[in-house]
Coordinates of C-alpha atoms in Angstrom, one line a residue:
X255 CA 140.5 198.4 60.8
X256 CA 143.8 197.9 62.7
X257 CA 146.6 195.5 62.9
X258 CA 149.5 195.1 65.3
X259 CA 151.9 197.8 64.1
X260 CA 155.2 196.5 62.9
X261 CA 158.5 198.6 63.3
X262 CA 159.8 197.3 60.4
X263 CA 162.7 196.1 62.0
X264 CA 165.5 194.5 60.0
X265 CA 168.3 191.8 60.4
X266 CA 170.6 194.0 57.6
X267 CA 173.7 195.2 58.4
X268 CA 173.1 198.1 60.6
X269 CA 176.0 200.1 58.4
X270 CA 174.9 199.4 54.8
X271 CA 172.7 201.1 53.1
X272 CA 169.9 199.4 51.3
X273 CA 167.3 200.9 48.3
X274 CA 164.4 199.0 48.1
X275 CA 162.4 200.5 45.0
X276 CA 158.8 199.4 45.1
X277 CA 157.3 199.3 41.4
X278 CA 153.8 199.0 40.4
X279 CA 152.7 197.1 37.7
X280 CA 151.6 198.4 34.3
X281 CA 147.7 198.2 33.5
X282 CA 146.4 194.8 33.2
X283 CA 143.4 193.2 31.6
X284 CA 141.3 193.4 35.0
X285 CA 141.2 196.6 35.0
X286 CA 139.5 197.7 31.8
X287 CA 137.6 193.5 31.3
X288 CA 136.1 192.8 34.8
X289 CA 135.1 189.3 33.5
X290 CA 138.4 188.5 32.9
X291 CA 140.3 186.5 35.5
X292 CA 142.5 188.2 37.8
X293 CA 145.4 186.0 38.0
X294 CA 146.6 185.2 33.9
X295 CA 145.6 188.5 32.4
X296 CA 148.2 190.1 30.5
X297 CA 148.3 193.8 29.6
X298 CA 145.9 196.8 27.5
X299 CA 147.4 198.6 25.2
X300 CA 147.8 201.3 27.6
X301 CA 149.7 199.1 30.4
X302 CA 152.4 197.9 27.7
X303 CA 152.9 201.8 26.3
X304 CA 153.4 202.4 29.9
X305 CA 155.7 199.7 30.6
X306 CA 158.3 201.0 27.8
X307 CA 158.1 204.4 29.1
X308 CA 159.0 203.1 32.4
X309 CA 161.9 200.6 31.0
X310 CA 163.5 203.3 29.3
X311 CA 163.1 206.0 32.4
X312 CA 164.9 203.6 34.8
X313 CA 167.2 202.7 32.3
X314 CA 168.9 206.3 32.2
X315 CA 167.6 207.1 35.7
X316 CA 168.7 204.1 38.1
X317 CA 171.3 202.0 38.3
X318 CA 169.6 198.8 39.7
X319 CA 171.2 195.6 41.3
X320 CA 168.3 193.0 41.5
X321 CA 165.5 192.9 39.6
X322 CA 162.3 191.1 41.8
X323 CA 158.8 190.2 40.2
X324 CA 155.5 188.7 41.9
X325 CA 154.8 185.6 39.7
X326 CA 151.6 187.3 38.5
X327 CA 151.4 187.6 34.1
X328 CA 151.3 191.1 34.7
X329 CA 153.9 191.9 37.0
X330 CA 156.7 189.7 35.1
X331 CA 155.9 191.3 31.8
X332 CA 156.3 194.6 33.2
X333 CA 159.4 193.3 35.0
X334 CA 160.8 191.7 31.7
X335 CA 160.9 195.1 30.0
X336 CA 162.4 196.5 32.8
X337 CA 165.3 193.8 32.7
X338 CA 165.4 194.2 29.0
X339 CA 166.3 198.0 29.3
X340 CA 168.6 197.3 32.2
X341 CA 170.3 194.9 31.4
X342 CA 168.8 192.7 34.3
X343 CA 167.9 189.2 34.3
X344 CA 164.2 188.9 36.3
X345 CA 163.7 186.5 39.5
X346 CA 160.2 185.7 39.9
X347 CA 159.5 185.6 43.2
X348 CA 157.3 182.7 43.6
X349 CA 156.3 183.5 48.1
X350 CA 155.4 187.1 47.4
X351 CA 151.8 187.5 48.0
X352 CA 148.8 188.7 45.6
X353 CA 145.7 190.3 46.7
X354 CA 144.0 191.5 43.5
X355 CA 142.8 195.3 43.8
X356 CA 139.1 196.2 44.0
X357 CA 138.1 198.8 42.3
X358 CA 135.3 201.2 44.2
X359 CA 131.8 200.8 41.6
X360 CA 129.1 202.9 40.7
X361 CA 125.4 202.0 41.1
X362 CA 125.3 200.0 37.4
X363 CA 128.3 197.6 38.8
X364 CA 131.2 198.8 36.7
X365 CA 134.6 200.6 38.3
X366 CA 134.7 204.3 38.3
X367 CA 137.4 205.7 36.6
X368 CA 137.6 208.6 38.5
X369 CA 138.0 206.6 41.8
X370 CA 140.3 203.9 39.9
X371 CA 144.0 205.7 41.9
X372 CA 141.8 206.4 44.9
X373 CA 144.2 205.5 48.1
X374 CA 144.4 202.2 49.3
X375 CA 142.1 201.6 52.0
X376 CA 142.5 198.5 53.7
X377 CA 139.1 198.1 54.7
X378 CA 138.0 197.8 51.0
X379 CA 141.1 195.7 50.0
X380 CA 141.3 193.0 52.2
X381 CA 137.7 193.4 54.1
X382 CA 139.0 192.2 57.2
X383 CA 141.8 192.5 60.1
X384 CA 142.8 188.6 59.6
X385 CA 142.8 188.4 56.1
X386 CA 145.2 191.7 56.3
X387 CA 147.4 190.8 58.7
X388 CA 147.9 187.1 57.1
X389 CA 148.9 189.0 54.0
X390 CA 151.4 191.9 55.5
X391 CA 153.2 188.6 57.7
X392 CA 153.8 186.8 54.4
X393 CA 154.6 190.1 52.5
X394 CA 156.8 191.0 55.5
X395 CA 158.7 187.1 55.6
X396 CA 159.4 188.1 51.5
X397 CA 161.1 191.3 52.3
X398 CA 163.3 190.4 55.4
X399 CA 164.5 187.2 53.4
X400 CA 165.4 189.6 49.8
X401 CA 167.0 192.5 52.5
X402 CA 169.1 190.0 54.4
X403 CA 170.5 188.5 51.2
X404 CA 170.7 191.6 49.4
X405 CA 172.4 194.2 51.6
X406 CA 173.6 196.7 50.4
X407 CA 172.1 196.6 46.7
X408 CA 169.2 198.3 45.2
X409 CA 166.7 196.4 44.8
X410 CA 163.8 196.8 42.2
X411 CA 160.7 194.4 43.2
X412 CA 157.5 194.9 40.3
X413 CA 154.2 193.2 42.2
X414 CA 150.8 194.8 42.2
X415 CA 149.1 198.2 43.8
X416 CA 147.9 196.2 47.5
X417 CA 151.8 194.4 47.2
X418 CA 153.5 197.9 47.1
X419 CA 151.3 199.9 49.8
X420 CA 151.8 196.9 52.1
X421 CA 155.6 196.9 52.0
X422 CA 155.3 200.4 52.6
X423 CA 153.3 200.3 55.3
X424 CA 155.5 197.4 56.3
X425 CA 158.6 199.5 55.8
X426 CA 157.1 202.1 58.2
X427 CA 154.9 201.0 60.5
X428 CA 151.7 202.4 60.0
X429 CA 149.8 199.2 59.2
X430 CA 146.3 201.7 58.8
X431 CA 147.4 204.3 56.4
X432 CA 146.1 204.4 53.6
X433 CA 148.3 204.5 49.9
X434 CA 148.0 205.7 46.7
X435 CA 149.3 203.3 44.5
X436 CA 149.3 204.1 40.5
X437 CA 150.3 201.6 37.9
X438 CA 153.5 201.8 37.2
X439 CA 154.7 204.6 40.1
X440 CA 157.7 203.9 41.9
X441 CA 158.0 204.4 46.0
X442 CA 161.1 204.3 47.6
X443 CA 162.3 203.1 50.8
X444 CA 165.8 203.0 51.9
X445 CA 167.9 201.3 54.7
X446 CA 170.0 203.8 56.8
X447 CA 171.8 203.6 60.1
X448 CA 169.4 200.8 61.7
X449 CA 166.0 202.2 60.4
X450 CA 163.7 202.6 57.1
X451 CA 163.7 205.8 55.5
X452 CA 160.3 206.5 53.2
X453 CA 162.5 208.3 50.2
X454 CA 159.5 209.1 47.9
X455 CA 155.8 207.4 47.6
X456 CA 153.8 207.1 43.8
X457 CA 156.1 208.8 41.6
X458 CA 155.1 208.8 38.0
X459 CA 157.4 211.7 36.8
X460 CA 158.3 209.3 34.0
X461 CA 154.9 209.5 32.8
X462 CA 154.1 212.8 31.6
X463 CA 156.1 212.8 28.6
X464 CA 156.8 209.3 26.7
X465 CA 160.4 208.9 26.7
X466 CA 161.4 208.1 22.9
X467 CA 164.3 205.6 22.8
X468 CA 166.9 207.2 21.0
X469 CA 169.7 205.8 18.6
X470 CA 172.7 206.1 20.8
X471 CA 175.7 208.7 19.7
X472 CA 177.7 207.0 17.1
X473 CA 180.3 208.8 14.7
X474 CA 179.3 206.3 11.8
X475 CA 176.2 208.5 9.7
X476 CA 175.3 205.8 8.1
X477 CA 174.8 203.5 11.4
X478 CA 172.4 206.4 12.5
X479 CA 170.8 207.1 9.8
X480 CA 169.8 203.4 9.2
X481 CA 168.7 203.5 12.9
X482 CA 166.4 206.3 12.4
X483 CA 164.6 205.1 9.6
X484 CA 164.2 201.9 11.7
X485 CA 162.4 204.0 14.1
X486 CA 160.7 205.7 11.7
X487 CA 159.4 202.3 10.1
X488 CA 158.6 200.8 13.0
X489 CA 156.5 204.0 14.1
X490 CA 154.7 203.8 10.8
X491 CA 153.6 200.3 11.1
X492 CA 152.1 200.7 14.8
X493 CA 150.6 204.3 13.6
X494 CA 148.7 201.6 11.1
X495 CA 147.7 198.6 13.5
X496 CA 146.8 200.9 16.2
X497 CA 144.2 202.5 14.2
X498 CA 142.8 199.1 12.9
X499 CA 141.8 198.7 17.0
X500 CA 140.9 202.1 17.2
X501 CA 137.8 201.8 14.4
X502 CA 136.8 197.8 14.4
X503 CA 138.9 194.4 14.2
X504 CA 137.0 190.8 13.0
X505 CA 137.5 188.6 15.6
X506 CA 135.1 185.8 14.0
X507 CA 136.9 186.4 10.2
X508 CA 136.3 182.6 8.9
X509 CA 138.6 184.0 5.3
X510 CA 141.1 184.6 7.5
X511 CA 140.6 181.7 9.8
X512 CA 140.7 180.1 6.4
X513 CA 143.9 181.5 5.3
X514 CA 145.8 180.5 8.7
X515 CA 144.6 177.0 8.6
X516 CA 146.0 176.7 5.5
X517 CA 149.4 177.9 6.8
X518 CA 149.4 175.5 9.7
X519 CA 149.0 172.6 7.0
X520 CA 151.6 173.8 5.1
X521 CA 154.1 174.4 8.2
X522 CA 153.4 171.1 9.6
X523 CA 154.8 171.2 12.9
X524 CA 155.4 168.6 15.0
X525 CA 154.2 169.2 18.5
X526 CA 155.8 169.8 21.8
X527 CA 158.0 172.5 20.1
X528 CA 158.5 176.4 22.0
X529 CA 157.6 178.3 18.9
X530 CA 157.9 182.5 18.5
X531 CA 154.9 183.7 16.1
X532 CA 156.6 187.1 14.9
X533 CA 153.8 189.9 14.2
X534 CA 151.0 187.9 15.9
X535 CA 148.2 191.0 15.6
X536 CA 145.2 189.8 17.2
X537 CA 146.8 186.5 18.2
X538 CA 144.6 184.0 16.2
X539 CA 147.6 182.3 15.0
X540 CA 149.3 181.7 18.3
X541 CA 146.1 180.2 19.9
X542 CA 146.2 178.5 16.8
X543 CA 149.4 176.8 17.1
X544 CA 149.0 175.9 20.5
X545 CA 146.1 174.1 19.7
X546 CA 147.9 171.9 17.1
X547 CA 150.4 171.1 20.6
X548 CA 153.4 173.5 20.6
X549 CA 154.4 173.6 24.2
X550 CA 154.6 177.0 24.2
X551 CA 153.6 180.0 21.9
X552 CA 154.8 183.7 22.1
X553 CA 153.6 186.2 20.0
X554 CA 155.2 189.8 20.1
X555 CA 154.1 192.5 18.0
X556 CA 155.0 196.2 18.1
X557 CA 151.1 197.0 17.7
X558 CA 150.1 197.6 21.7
X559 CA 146.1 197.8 20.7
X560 CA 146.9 194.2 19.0
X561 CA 148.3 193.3 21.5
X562 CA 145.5 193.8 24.0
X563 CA 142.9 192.5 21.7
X564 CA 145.3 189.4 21.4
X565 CA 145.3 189.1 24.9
X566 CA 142.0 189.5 25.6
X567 CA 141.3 186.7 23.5
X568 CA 143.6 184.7 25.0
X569 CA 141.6 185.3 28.0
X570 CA 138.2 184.7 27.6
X571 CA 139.3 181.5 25.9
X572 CA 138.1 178.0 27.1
X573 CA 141.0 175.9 25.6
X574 CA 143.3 174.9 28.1
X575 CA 145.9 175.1 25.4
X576 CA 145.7 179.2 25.6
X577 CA 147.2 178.9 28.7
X578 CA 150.6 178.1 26.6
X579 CA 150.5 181.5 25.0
X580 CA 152.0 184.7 26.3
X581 CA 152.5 187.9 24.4
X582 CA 155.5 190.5 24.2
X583 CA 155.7 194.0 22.8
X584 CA 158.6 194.0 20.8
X585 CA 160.0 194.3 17.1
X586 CA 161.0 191.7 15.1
X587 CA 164.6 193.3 14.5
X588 CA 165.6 193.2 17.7
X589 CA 164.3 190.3 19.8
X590 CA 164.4 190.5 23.4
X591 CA 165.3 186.4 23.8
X592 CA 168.2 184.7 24.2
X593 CA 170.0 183.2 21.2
X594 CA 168.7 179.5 20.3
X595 CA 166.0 179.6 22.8
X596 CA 162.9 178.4 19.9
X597 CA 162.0 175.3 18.4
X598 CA 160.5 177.1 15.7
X599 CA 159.6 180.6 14.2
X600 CA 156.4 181.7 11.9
X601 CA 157.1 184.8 10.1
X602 CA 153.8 185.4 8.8
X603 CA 152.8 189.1 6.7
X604 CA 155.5 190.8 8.3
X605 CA 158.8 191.1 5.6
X606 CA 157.1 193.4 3.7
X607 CA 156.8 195.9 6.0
X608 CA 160.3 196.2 6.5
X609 CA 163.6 198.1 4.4
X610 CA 165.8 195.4 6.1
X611 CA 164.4 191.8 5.4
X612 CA 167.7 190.6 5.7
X613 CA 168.5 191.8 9.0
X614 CA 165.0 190.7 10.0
X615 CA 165.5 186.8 8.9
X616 CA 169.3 187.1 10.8
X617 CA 167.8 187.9 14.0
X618 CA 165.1 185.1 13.5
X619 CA 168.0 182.6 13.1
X620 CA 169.6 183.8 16.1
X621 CA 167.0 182.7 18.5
X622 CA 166.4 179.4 16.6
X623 CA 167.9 176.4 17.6
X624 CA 170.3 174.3 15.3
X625 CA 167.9 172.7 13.5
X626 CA 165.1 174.8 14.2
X627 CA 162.3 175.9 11.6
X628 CA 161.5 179.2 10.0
X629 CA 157.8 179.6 8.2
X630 CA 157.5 182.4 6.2
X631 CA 154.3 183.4 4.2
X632 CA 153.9 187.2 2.6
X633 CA 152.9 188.7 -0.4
X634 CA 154.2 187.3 -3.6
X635 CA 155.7 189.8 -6.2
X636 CA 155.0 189.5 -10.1
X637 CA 158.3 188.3 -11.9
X638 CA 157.6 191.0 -14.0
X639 CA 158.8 194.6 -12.9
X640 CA 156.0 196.5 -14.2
X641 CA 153.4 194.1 -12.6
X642 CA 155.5 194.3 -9.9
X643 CA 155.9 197.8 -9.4
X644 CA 151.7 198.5 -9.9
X645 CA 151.5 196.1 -7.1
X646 CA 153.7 198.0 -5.0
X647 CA 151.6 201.1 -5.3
X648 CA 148.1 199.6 -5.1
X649 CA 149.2 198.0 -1.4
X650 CA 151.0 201.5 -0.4
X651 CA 148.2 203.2 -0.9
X652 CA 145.7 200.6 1.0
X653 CA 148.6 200.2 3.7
X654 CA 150.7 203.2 4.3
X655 CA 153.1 200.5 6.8
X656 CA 153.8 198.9 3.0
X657 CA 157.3 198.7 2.0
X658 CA 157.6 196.2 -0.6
X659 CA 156.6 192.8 -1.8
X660 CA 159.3 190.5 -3.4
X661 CA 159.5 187.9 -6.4
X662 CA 159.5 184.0 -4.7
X663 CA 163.3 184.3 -6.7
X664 CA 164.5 187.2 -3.9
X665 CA 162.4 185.5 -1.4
X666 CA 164.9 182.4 -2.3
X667 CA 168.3 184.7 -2.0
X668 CA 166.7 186.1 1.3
X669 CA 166.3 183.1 3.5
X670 CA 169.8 181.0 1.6
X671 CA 172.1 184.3 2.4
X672 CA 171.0 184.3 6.1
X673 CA 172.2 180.6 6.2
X674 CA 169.2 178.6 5.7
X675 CA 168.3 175.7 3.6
X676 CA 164.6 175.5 2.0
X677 CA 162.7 172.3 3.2
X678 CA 159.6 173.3 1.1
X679 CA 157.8 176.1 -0.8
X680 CA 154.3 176.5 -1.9
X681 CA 152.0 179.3 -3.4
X682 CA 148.5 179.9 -2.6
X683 CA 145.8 181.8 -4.2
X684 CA 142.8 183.1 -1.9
X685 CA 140.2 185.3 -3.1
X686 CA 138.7 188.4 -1.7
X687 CA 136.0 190.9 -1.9
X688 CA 137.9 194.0 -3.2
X689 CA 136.0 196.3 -0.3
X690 CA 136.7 194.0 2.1
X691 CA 140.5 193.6 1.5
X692 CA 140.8 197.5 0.6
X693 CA 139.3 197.9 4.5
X694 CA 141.8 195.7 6.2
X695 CA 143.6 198.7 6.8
X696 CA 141.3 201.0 7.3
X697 CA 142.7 203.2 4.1
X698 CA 141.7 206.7 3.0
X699 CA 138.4 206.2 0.5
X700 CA 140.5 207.8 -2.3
X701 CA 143.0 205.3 -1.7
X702 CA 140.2 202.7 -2.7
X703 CA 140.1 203.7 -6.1
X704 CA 142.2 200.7 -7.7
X705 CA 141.0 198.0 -10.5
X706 CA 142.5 195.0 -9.3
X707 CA 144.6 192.8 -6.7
X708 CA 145.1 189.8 -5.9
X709 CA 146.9 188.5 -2.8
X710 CA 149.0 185.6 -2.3
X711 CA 151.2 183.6 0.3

């Protein structure tokens, strides 16, 4: 297959110098659920643990100016990250064009793995010379538009594996070649004395070895040392959730079905609000509340095997109303939103995973509104301290993520010395098969060896 050859000619200033850094996007859905739709399919588990090692590589590694996305789910939520890190607000770009990537198959039908960061052949991408050269014009329109109005900046643009080898082949004029694109690599192209300069094509040196975000240098211990065991908490609880995916997860789990009905009941919201659902593991409860009519739902957890089983249910559902749920990987301790930007928040099993409650319920009242709502359900201490304390232990041992569980008394203190007032507060009472709770988490069988629990919210 050819194509006219474009010189990749530029209106720029012929004296600045431009970077144009070309960024894949992180593994989506498509690429491990070939039923799923191509164009509102988040990320796997594996895309959003490579997005954060990215985010944090460029955030020590380049110092970026604009920060560019295709419109596509996966491509913004990669960028997002990325702008978190930065410090860079994202501009979707609505014009740039998508062409999904086809994966080369084996004689049963499915992708082949070993084939899956194969070059880019345009032949097999596009499957013919007009369908090609329709996308590289509209690809090319993009790119002259962003340089001319962004000389002499580095620019960052996240779009998918066929977006970056055609601005490359754009860049350079060699519409045939044929590109390796890997999810997540960067390519580099730069503007320099009137002509393109190919810098560097598919790097992934941030890959080999996760970048752990660090607690920055700070001359106060205690500062640090409360950072580091935020680290090491939040380590502890995805070490936990991770392995839940890794054995087996209930996705038809009428109890619990059960047990988030009830919630919604309680809660009571009104519709039409933006609400955040804070630890949203499988993402039952945020389909859930966009089914009861909140305008829109996002669900973040620290878990990224949740994460992708929450998304791939959000995918293979028929309710329109999925369509108003997106996910984000991120803690509950340090939101990545803007302050006052939800209706509403439901805090649901996630307090008593934490040493800092308090600091947890502050930075849920920072992104609420004035006015806004907080639901919180967890476990429900015994008032008295022995009881308590036996409780304690029994749910460390089923779930080593466990921190503790608190009297509906500290609850109380908790959520008045953040500055909120209680509208209403209710106990319930579900029952469970003692196996079938003590597996939740998929505990030790030694740890199984306790008389008695009951769980409340």
């Amino acid at each position: 297959m050819s194509t006219s050859p474009n010189t990749g000619t530029n209106t720029a200033s012929q004296s600045s110098i431009l970077r144009l850094l070309l960024i894949c996007q992180a593994e989506g859905m498509h690429s491990r659920y070939s039923e799923l739709s191509t164009e509102d399919s988040g990320l796997t588990a594996r895309g959003w643990e490579q997005t954060n090692i990215l985010a944090s590589w460029l955030a020590t590694h380049e110092k970026i100016d604009v920060l560019i996305c295709a419109p596509q789910l996966r491509s913004r939520l990669t960028a997002q990250r990325i702008g978190q890190a930065i410090g860079r607000p994202v501009v979707v770009q609505q014009d740039l064009p998508h062409q999904p990537r086809i994966f080369p198959s084996l004689p049963g039908g499915k992708p082949d793995a070993h084939f899956r960061f194969s070059p880019l052949h345009v032949e097999e991408q596009f499957g013919s010379n007009g369908a090609y050269a329709d996308f590289s014009q509209r690809m090319a329109a993009v790119l002259e538009r962003l340089i001319e109005e962004n000389a002499g900046k580095t620019i960052a643009i996240v779009m998918d594996g066929n977006g970056v080898a055609t601005a490359l082949r754009h860049s350079l004029g060699a519409p045939d070649v044929s590109i390796a694109v890997n999810h997540t690599s960067i390519s580099e192209v730069s503007w320099q004395n009137g002509r393109w300069c190919l810098m560097y094509s598919n790097r992934m040196e941030h890959m080999p070895q996760p970048v752990v975000i660090k607690a920055e240098a700070t001359n106060d211990q205690a500062a640090g040392a409360e950072a580091k065991a935020l680290e090491e908490e939040l380590t502890q609880i995805t070490r936990v959730y991770n392995r839940i995916l890794a054995s087996s997860v209930n996705l038809n789990d009428q109890g619990r079905d059960h047990r988030l009905r009830h919630l919604l009941r309680f809660a009571s919201l009104p519709s039409g609000l933006r609400v955040l659902d804070v630890g949203t593991g499988n993402g039952r409860l945020a389909l859930m509340l966009a089914e009861d009519g909140a305008r829109e739902v996002v669900g973040i957890d620290i878990s990224p095997a949740m994460l992708e089983v929450a998304e791939y249910l959000r995918a293979i559902s028929d309710a329109p109303s999925a369509q108003r749920v997106n996910y984000r990987l991120a803690s509950a301790q340090n939101l990545p939103f803007r302050s006052e930007g939800f209706d509403a928040a439901v805090c649901r099993l996630v307090l008593h995973h934490t040493h800092g409650p308090d600091a947890l319920l502050r930075e849920l009242v920072r992104v609420l509104r004035p006015g806004g709502s907080l639901i919180l359900a967890d476990l429900l201490a015994a008032d008295d301290p022995v009881r308590r304390a036996t409780q304690n232990t029994i749910e460390a041992r089923r779930n080593p993520s466990h921190v503790a569980i608190y009297t509906a008394d500290q609850y109380r203190k908790m959520v008045t010395n953040v500055g909120l007032a209680i509208d209403n507060e209710a106990v319930a009472v579900f029952e469970r098969e003692l196996e079938d709770w003590l597996s939740d988490y998929q505990s030790e069988p030694a740890n199984r060896a306790v008389h008695y629990a009951s769980l409340t919210i």
